[in-house]
Tab-separated table of C-alpha atoms and ligand atoms in Angstrom:
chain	number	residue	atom	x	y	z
A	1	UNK	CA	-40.707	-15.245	19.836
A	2	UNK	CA	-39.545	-12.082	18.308
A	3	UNK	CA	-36.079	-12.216	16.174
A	4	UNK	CA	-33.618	-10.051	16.711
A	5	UNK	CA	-33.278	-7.199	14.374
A	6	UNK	CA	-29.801	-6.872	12.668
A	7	UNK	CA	-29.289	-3.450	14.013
A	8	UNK	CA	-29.347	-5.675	17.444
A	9	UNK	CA	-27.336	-7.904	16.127
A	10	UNK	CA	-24.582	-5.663	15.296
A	11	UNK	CA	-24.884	-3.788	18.396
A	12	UNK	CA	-24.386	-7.134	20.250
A	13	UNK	CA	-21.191	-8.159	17.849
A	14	UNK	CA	-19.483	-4.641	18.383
A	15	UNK	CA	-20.483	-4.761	22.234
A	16	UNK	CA	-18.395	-8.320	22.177
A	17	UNK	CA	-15.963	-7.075	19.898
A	18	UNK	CA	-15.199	-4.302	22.404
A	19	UNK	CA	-14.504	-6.679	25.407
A	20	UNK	CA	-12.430	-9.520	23.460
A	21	UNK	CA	-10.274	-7.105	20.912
A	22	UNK	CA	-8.693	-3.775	22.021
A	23	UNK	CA	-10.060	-1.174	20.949
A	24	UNK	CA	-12.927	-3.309	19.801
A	25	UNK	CA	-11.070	-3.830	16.455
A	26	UNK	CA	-8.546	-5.679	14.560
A	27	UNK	CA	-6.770	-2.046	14.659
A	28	UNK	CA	-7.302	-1.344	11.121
A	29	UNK	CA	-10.664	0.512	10.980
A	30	UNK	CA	-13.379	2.172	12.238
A	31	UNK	CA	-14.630	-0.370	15.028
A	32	UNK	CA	-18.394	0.418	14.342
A	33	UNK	CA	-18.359	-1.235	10.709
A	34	UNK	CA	-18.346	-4.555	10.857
A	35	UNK	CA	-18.475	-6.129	7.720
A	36	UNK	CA	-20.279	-9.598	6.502
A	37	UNK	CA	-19.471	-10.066	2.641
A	38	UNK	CA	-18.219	-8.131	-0.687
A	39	UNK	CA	-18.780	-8.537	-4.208
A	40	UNK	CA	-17.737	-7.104	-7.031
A	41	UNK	CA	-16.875	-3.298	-6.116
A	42	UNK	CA	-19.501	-3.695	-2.901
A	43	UNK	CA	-19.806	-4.627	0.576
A	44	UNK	CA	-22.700	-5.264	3.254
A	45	UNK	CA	-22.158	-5.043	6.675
A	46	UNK	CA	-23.522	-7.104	9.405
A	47	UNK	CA	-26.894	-4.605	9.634
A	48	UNK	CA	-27.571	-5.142	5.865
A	49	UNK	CA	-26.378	-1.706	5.050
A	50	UNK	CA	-24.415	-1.530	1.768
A	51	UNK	CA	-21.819	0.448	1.039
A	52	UNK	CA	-19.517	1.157	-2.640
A	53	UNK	CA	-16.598	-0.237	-1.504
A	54	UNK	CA	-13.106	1.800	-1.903
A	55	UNK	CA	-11.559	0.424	1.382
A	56	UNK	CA	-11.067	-3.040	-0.914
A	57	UNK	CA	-9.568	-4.469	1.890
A	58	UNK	CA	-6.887	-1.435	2.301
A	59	UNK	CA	-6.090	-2.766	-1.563
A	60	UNK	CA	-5.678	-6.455	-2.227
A	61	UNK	CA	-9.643	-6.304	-4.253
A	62	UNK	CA	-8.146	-5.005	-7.001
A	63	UNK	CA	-10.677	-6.993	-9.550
A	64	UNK	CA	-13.185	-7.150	-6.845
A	65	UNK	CA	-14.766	-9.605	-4.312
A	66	UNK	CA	-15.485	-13.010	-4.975
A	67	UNK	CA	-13.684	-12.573	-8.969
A	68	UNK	CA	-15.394	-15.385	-10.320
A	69	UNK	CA	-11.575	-16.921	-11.543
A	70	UNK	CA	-10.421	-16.167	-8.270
A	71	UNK	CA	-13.157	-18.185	-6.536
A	72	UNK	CA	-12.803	-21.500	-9.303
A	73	UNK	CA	-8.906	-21.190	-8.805
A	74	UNK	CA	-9.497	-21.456	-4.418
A	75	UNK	CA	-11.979	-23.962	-4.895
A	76	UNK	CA	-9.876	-26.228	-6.869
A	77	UNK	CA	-6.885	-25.899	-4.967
A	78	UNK	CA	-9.122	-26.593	-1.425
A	79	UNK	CA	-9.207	-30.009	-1.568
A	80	UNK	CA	-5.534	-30.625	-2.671
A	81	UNK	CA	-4.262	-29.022	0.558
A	82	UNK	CA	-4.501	-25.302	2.309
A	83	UNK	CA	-0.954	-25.015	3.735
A	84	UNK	CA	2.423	-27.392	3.591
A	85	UNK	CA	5.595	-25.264	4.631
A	86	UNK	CA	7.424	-27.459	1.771
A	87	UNK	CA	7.813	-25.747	-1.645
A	88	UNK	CA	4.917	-26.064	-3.700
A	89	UNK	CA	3.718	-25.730	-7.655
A	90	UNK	CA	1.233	-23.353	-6.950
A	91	UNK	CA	4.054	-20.745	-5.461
A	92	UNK	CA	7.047	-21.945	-7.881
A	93	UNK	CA	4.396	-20.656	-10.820
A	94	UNK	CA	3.376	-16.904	-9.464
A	95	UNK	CA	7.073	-16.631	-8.699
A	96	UNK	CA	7.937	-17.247	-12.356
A	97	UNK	CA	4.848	-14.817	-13.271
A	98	UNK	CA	6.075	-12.188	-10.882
A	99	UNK	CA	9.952	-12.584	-12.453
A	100	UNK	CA	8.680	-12.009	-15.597
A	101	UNK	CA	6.585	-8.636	-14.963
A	102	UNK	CA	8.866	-7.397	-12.797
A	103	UNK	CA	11.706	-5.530	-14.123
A	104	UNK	CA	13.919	-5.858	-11.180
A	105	UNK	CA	12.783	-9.638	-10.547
A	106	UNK	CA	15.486	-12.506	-11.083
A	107	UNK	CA	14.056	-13.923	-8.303
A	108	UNK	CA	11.217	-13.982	-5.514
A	109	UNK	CA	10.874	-14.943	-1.299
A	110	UNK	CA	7.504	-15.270	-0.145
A	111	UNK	CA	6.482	-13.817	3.284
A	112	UNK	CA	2.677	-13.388	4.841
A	113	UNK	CA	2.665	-9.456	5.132
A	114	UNK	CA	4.258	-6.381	3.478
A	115	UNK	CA	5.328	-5.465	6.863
A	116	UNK	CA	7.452	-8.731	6.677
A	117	UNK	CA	8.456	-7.994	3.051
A	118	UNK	CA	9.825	-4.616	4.335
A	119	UNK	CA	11.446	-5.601	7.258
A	120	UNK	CA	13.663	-8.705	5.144
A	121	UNK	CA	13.914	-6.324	1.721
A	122	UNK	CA	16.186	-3.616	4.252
A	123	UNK	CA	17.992	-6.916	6.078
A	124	UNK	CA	18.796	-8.116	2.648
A	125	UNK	CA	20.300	-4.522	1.829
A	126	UNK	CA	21.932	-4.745	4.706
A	127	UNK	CA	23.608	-7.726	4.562
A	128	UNK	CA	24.612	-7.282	0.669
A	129	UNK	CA	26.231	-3.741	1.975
A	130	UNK	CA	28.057	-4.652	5.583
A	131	UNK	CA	26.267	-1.188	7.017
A	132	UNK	CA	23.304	-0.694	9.347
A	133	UNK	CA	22.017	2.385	8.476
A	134	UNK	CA	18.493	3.045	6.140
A	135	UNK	CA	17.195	6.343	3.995
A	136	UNK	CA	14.073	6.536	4.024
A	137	UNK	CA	11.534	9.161	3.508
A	138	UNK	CA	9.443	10.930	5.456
A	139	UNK	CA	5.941	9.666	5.350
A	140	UNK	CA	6.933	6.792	3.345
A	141	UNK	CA	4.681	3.398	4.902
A	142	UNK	CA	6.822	0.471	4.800
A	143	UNK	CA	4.699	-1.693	7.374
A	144	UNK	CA	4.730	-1.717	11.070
A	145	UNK	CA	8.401	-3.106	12.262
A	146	UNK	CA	10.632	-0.968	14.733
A	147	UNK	CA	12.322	0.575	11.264
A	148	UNK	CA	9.109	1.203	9.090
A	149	UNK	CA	7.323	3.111	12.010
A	150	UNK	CA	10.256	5.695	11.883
A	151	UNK	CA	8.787	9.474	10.711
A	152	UNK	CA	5.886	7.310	9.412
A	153	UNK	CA	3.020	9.951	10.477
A	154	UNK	CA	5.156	12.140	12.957
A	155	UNK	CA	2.931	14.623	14.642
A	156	UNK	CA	5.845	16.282	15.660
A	157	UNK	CA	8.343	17.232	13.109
A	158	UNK	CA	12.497	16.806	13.380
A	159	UNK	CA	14.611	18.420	11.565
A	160	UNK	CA	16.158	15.974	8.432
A	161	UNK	CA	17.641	14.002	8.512
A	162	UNK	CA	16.142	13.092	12.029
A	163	UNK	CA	13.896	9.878	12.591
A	164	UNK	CA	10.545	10.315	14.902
A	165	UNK	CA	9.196	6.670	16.458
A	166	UNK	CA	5.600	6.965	15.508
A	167	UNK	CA	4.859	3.874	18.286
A	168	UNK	CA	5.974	3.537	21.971
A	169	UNK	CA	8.160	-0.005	23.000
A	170	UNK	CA	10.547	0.890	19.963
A	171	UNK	CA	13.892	0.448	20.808
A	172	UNK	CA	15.902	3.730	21.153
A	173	UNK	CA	18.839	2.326	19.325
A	174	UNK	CA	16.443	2.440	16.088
A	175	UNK	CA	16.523	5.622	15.425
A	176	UNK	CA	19.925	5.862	15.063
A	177	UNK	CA	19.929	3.656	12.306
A	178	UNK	CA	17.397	5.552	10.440
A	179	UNK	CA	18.011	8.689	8.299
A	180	UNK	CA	14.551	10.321	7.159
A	181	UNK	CA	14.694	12.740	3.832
A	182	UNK	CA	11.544	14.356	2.505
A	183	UNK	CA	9.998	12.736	-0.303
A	184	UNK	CA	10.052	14.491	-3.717
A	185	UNK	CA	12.999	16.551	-2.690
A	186	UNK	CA	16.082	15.133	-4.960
A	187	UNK	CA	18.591	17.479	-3.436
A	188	UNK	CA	18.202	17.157	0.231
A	189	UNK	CA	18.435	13.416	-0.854
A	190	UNK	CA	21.785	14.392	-2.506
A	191	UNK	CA	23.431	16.159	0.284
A	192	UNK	CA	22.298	13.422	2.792
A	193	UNK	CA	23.734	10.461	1.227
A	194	UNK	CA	26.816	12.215	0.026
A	195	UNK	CA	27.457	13.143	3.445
A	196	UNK	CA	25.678	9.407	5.002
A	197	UNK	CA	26.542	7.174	2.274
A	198	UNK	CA	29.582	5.394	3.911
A	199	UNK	CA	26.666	4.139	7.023
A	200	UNK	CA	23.743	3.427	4.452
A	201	UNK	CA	23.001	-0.113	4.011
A	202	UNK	CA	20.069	0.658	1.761
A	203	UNK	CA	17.733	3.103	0.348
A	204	UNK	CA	13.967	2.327	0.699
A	205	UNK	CA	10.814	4.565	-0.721
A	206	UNK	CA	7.566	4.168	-2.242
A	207	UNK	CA	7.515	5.051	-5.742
A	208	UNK	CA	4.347	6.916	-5.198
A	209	UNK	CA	4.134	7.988	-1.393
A	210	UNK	CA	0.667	7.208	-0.213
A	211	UNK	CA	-1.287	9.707	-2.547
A	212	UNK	CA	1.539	11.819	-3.878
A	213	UNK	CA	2.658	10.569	-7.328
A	214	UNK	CA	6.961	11.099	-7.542
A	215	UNK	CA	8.241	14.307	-9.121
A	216	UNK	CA	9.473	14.368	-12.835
A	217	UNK	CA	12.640	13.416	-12.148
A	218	UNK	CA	13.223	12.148	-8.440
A	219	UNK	CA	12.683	8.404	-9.293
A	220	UNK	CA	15.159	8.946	-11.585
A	221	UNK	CA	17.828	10.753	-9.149
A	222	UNK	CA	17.359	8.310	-6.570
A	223	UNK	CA	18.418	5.727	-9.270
A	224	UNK	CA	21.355	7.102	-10.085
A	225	UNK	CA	22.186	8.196	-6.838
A	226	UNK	CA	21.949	4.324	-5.551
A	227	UNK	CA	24.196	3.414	-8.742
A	228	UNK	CA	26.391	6.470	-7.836
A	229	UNK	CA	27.307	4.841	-4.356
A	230	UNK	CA	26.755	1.543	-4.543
A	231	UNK	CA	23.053	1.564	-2.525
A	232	UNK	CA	20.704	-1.074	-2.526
A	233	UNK	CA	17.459	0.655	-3.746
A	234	UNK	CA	14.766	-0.667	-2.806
A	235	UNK	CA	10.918	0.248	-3.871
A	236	UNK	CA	8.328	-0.510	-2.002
A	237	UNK	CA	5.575	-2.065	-3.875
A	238	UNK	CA	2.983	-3.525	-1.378
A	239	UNK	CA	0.268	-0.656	-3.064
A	240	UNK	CA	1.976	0.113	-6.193
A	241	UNK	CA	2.521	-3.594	-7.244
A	242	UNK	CA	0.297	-4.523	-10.173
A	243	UNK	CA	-2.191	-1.560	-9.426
A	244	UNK	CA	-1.573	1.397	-12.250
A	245	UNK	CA	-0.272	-1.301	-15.043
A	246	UNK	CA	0.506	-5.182	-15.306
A	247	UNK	CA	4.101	-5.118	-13.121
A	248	UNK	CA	4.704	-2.351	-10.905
A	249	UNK	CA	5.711	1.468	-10.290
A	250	UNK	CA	8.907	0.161	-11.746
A	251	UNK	CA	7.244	-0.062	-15.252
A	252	UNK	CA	4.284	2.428	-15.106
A	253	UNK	CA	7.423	5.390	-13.991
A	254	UNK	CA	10.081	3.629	-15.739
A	255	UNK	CA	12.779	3.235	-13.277
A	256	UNK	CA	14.200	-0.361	-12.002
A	257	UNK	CA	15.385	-0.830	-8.162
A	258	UNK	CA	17.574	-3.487	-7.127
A	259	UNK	CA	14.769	-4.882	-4.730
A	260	UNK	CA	10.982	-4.592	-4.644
A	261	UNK	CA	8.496	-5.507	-2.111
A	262	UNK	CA	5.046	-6.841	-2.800
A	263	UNK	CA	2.220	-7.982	-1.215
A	264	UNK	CA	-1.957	-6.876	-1.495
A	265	UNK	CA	-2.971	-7.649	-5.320
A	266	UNK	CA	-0.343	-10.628	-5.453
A	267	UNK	CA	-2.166	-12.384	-2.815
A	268	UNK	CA	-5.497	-11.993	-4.885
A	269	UNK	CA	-7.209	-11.399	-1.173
A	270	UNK	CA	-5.244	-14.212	0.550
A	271	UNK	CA	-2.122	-13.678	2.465
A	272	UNK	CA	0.662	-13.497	0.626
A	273	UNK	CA	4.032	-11.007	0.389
A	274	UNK	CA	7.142	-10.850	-1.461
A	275	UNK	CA	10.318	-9.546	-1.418
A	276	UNK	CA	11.801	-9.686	-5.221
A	277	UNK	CA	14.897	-8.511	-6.931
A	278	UNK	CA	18.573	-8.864	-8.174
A	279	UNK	CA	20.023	-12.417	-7.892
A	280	UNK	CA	22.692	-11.160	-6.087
A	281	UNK	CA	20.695	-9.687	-3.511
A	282	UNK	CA	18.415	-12.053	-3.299
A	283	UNK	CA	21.757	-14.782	-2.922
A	284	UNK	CA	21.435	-13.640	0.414
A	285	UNK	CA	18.750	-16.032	1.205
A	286	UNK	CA	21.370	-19.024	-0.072
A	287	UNK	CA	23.894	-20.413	2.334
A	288	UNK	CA	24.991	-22.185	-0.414
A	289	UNK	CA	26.476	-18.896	-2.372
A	290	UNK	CA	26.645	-16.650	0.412
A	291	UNK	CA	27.905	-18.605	3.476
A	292	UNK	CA	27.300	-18.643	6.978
A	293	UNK	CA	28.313	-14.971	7.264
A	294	UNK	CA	26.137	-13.610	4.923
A	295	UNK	CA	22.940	-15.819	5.144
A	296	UNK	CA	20.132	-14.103	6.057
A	297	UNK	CA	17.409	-17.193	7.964
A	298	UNK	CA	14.034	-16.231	6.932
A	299	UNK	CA	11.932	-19.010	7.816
A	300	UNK	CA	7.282	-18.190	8.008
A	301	UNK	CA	5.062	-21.082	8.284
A	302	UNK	CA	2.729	-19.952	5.494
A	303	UNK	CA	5.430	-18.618	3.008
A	304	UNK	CA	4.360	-19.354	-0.930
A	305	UNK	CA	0.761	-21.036	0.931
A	306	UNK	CA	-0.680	-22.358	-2.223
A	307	UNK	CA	-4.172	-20.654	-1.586
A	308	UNK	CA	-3.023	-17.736	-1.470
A	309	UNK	CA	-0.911	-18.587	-4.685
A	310	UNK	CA	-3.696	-19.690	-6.479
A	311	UNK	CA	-5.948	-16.279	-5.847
A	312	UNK	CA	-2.660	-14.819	-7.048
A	313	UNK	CA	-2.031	-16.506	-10.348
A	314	UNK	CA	-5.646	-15.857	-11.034
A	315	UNK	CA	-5.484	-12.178	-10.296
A	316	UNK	CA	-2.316	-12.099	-12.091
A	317	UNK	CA	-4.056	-13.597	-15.183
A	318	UNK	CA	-6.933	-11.223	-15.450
A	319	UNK	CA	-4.590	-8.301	-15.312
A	320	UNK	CA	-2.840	-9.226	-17.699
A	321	UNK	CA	-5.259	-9.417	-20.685
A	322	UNK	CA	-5.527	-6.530	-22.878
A	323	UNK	CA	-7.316	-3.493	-22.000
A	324	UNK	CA	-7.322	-4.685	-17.902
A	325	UNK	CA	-6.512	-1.210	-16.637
A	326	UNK	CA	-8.937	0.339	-18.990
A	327	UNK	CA	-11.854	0.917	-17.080
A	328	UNK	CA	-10.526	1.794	-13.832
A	329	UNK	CA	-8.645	4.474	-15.019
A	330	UNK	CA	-11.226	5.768	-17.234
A	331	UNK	CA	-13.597	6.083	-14.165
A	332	UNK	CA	-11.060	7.102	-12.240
A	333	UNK	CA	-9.846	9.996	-14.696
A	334	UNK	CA	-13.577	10.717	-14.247
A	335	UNK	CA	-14.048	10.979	-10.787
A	336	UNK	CA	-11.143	13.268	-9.608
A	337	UNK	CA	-12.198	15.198	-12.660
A	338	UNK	CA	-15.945	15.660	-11.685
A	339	UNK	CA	-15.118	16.111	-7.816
A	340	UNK	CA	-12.501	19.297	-8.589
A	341	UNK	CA	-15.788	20.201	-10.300
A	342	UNK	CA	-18.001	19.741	-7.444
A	343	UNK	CA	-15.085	21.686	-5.508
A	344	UNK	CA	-15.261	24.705	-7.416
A	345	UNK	CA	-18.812	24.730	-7.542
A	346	UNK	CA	-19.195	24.953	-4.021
A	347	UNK	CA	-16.172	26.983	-3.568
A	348	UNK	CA	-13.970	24.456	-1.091
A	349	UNK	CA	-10.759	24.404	-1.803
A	350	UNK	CA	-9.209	21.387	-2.562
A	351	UNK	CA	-7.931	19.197	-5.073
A	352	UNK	CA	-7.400	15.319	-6.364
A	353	UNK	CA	-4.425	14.118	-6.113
A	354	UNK	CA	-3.095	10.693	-7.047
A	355	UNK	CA	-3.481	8.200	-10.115
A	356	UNK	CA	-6.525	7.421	-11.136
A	357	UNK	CA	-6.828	3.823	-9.628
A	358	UNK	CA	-5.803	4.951	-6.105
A	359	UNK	CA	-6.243	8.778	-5.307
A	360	UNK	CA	-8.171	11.484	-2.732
A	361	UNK	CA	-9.583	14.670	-2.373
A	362	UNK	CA	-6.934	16.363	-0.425
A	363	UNK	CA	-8.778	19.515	1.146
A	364	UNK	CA	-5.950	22.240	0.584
A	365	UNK	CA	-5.286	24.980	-2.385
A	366	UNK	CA	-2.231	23.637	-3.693
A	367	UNK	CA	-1.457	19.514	-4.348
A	368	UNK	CA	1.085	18.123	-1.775
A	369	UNK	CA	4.581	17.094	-2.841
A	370	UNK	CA	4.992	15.500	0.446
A	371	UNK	CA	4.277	14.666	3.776
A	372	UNK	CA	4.529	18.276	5.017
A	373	UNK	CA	2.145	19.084	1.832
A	374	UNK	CA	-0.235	16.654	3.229
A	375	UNK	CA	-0.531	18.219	6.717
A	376	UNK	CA	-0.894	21.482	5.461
A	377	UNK	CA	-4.792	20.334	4.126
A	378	UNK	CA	-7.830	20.639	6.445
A	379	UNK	CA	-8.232	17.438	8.182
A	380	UNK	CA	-11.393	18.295	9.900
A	381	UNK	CA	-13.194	18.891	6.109
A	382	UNK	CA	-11.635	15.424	4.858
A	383	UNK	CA	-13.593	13.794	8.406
A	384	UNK	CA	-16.766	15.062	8.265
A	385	UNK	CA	-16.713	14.452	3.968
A	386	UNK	CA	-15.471	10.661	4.752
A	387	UNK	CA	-18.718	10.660	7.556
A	388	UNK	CA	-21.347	12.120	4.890
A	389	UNK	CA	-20.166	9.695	2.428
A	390	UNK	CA	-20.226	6.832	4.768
A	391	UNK	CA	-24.274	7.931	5.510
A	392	UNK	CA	-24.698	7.714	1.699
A	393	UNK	CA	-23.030	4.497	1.467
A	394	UNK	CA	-19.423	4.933	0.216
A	395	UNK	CA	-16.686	3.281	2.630
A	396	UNK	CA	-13.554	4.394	2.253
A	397	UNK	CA	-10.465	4.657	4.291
A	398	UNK	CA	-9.026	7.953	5.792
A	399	UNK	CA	-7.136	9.349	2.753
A	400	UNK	CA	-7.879	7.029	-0.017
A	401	UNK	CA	-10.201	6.188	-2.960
A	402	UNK	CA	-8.987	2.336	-4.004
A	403	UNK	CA	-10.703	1.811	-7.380
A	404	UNK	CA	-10.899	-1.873	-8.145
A	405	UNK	CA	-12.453	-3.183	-12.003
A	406	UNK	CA	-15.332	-4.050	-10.613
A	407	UNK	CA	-16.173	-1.052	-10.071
A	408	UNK	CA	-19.528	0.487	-12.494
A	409	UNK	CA	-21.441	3.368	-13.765
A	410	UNK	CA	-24.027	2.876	-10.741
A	411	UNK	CA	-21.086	3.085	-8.053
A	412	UNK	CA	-20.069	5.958	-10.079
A	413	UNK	CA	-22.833	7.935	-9.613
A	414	UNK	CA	-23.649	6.976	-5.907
A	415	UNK	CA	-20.094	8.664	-5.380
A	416	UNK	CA	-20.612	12.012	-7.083
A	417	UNK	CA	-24.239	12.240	-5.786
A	418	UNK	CA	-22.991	11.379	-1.774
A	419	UNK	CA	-19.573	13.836	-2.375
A	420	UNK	CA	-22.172	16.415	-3.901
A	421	UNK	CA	-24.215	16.118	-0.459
A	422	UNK	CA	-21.241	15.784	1.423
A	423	UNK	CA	-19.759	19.191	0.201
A	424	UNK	CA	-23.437	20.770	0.630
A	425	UNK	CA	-23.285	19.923	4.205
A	426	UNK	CA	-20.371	21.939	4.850
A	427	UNK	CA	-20.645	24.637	7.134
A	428	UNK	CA	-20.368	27.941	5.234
A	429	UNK	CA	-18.239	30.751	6.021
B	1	PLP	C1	3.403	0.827	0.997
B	1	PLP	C2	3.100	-0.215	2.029
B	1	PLP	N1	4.094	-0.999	2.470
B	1	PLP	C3	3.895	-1.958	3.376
B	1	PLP	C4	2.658	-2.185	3.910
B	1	PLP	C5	2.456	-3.242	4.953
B	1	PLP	O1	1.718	-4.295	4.443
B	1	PLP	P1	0.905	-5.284	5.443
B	1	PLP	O2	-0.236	-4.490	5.966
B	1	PLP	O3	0.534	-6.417	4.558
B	1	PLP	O4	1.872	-5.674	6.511
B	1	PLP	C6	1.581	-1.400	3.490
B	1	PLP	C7	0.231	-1.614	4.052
B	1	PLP	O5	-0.711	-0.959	3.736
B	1	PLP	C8	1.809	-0.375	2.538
B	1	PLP	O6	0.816	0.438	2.150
């Protein structure tokens, strides 16, 4: 009897995926790879194919797949229990680990996503202020809830301080409650919350926007301008958290908000988010101190799961041993250095643009400041490049390069050899 081939078999897993999931996905990624396994700083897909992985999961992979420390701390923790809803050792130990790397931490609530993290971090600022209204900026991710998908990606522009629903079945009332600045730009931000500031419940941003690293300067403003009025800041740190040095944005740029979100490398691959900050914010979450008028419920079945807090702590541990962060910026430095190289030599314009653990080629003369900045690059050159690349095994989401440590000199060279061919295969002219 002849076997099937696993070409056939991934034709007949994408044909099923495409009747039992819309869009034939889980709605992250490109519904035609479907993946089987990972390790280290690669994955194979159902076909066999293999592929340098810089999708790491959109993130969480940070020290790779199947981290040998990571694997020994699940497997012990398996047969104790998976899940309890009661508080548990496993959590009550990353949540002193997180309070001491995290400069804003005094204390830490668990949650399953970032999107969750978000979505309580801005309640929290909301009920610690008594006002409904949030800044954020434009282009800034903070998860999929009714308030993060406001001027997320809007393909139509409003004027500031404006909000555009990026998603139909939001409420119209949301938008009201939403003021949208650009990122990068400290005096806009001025003007709007010294005219707004009486309505702002809080102030939420990521410390680096997607790809585009803060301005000297801005992080800085925004602090003071949160201190100035009496704004909740909060940072989001679902990327940032962990990934450029031991702690977050708020160490590697040196500026402290009063609450931080978390989520991807804290989980070590498992689910896991957390919203972390100033006692008295996070008091909030305590009918005890704050009373029935300003308890905020937040109740999730797998809050603080101990699997999940186990991958974490293990993570946590291997990040923070000297010299952690060496390698992956080193080979990062290197690869947005060689690929402006490659650019020039072929005579595309475009630049890197990032830090070197998480970065892109943006295809444009000049490196965005924000979201504006990012439209104005050629989004048909960054396709076809991300195809090419794919052919020559590299997988990587739309607009990013996530390094992880596991990362080597082999995956290194794959990626300069396929973005060499990819840049070759440009049409000329
Ligand atoms: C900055 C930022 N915030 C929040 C989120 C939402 O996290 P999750 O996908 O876990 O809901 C993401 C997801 O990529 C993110 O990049």
């Amino acid at each position: 009897m002849d076997s099937i081939s696993p070409s056939d078999a991934e034709a007949a897993l994408a044909q099923s995926a495409r009747r039992v999931l819309p869009a034939g996905s889980f709605g992250n990624f490109a519904p035609e790879v479907i993946l089987r396994e990972g390790k280290g700083g690669r994955v194979r897909d159902v076909a066999g194919r293999e592929y340098v992985d810089y999708l790491l999961g959109s993130g969480p992979m940070f020290i790779g797949h199947g981290h040998p420390e990571v694997l020994a701390a699940v497997q012990a923790q398996l047969p104790l229990g998976t899940t309890f809803f009661a508080t548990s050792e496993p959590g009550i130990r990353l949540a002193e680990v997180l309070v001491e790397a995290l400069p804003c931490a005094e204390q830490v609530r668990y949650v399953s996503s970032g999107s969750e993290a978000d979505r309580y971090a801005l309640r929290v600022a909301r009920a610690f202020r008594k006002r409904d209204r949030i800044l954020k900026f434009e282009g800034g991710y903070h998860g999929m809830s009714d308030w993060g998908l406001m001027s997320l990606a809007p393909k139509q522009l409003a004027n500031f301080p404006v909000a555009v629903p990026d998603s139909a079945g939001i409420p119209k009332s949301v938008r009201d409650e939403v003021l949208v600045a650009p990122f990068n730009d400290l005096k806009t931000a001025r003007s709007l919350i010294a005219e707004h500031h009486d309505e702002l419940g809080g102030i939420i941003l990521e410390p680096f926007q997607r790809l585009i690293p803060p301005a000297p300067g801005f992080l800085q403003g925004m602090r003071e301008l949160a201190t100035q009025y009496g704004i909740p800041l909060i940072f989001d740190e679902v990327v940032t958290g962990f990934r450029f040095c031991y702690g977050g944005a708020q160490n590697y740029y040196g500026v402290t908000p009063d609450l931080c979100t978390l989520g991807k490398i804290i989980g070590g691959g498992f689910p896991l988010a957390a919203i972390a900050g100033r006692a008295d914010l996070m008091a909030h979450f305590d009918c005890e101190i704050v009373g029935d008028d300003g308890f905020l419920m937040q109740v999730g079945t797998l809050s603080g799961n101990p699997i999940a807090s186990v991958a974490g702590l293990a993570t946590l541990e291997v990040l923070r041993r000297p010299g952690a962060y060496d390698g992956v910026f080193a080979m990062g430095r290197r690869l947005m250095a060689e690929m402006e190289g490659l650019l020039r030599r072929h005579g595309v314009p475009g630049c890197a643009i990032g830090e070197p653990p998480l970065f892109d080629i943006v295809f444009s003369d000049e490196a965005p400041r924000d979201y504006r900045g990012m439209l104005r690059a050629d989004a048909a050159v960054q396709k076809h490049v991300n195809a090419v690349l794919r052919k020559h095994g590299i997988l990587k989401g739309d607009s990013k390069y996530y390094l992880s440590t596991a990362h080597d000199a082999r995956d290194e060279a794959q990626t300069l050899e396929a973005f060499d061919a990819a840049l070759k295969s440009l049409p000329r002219g």
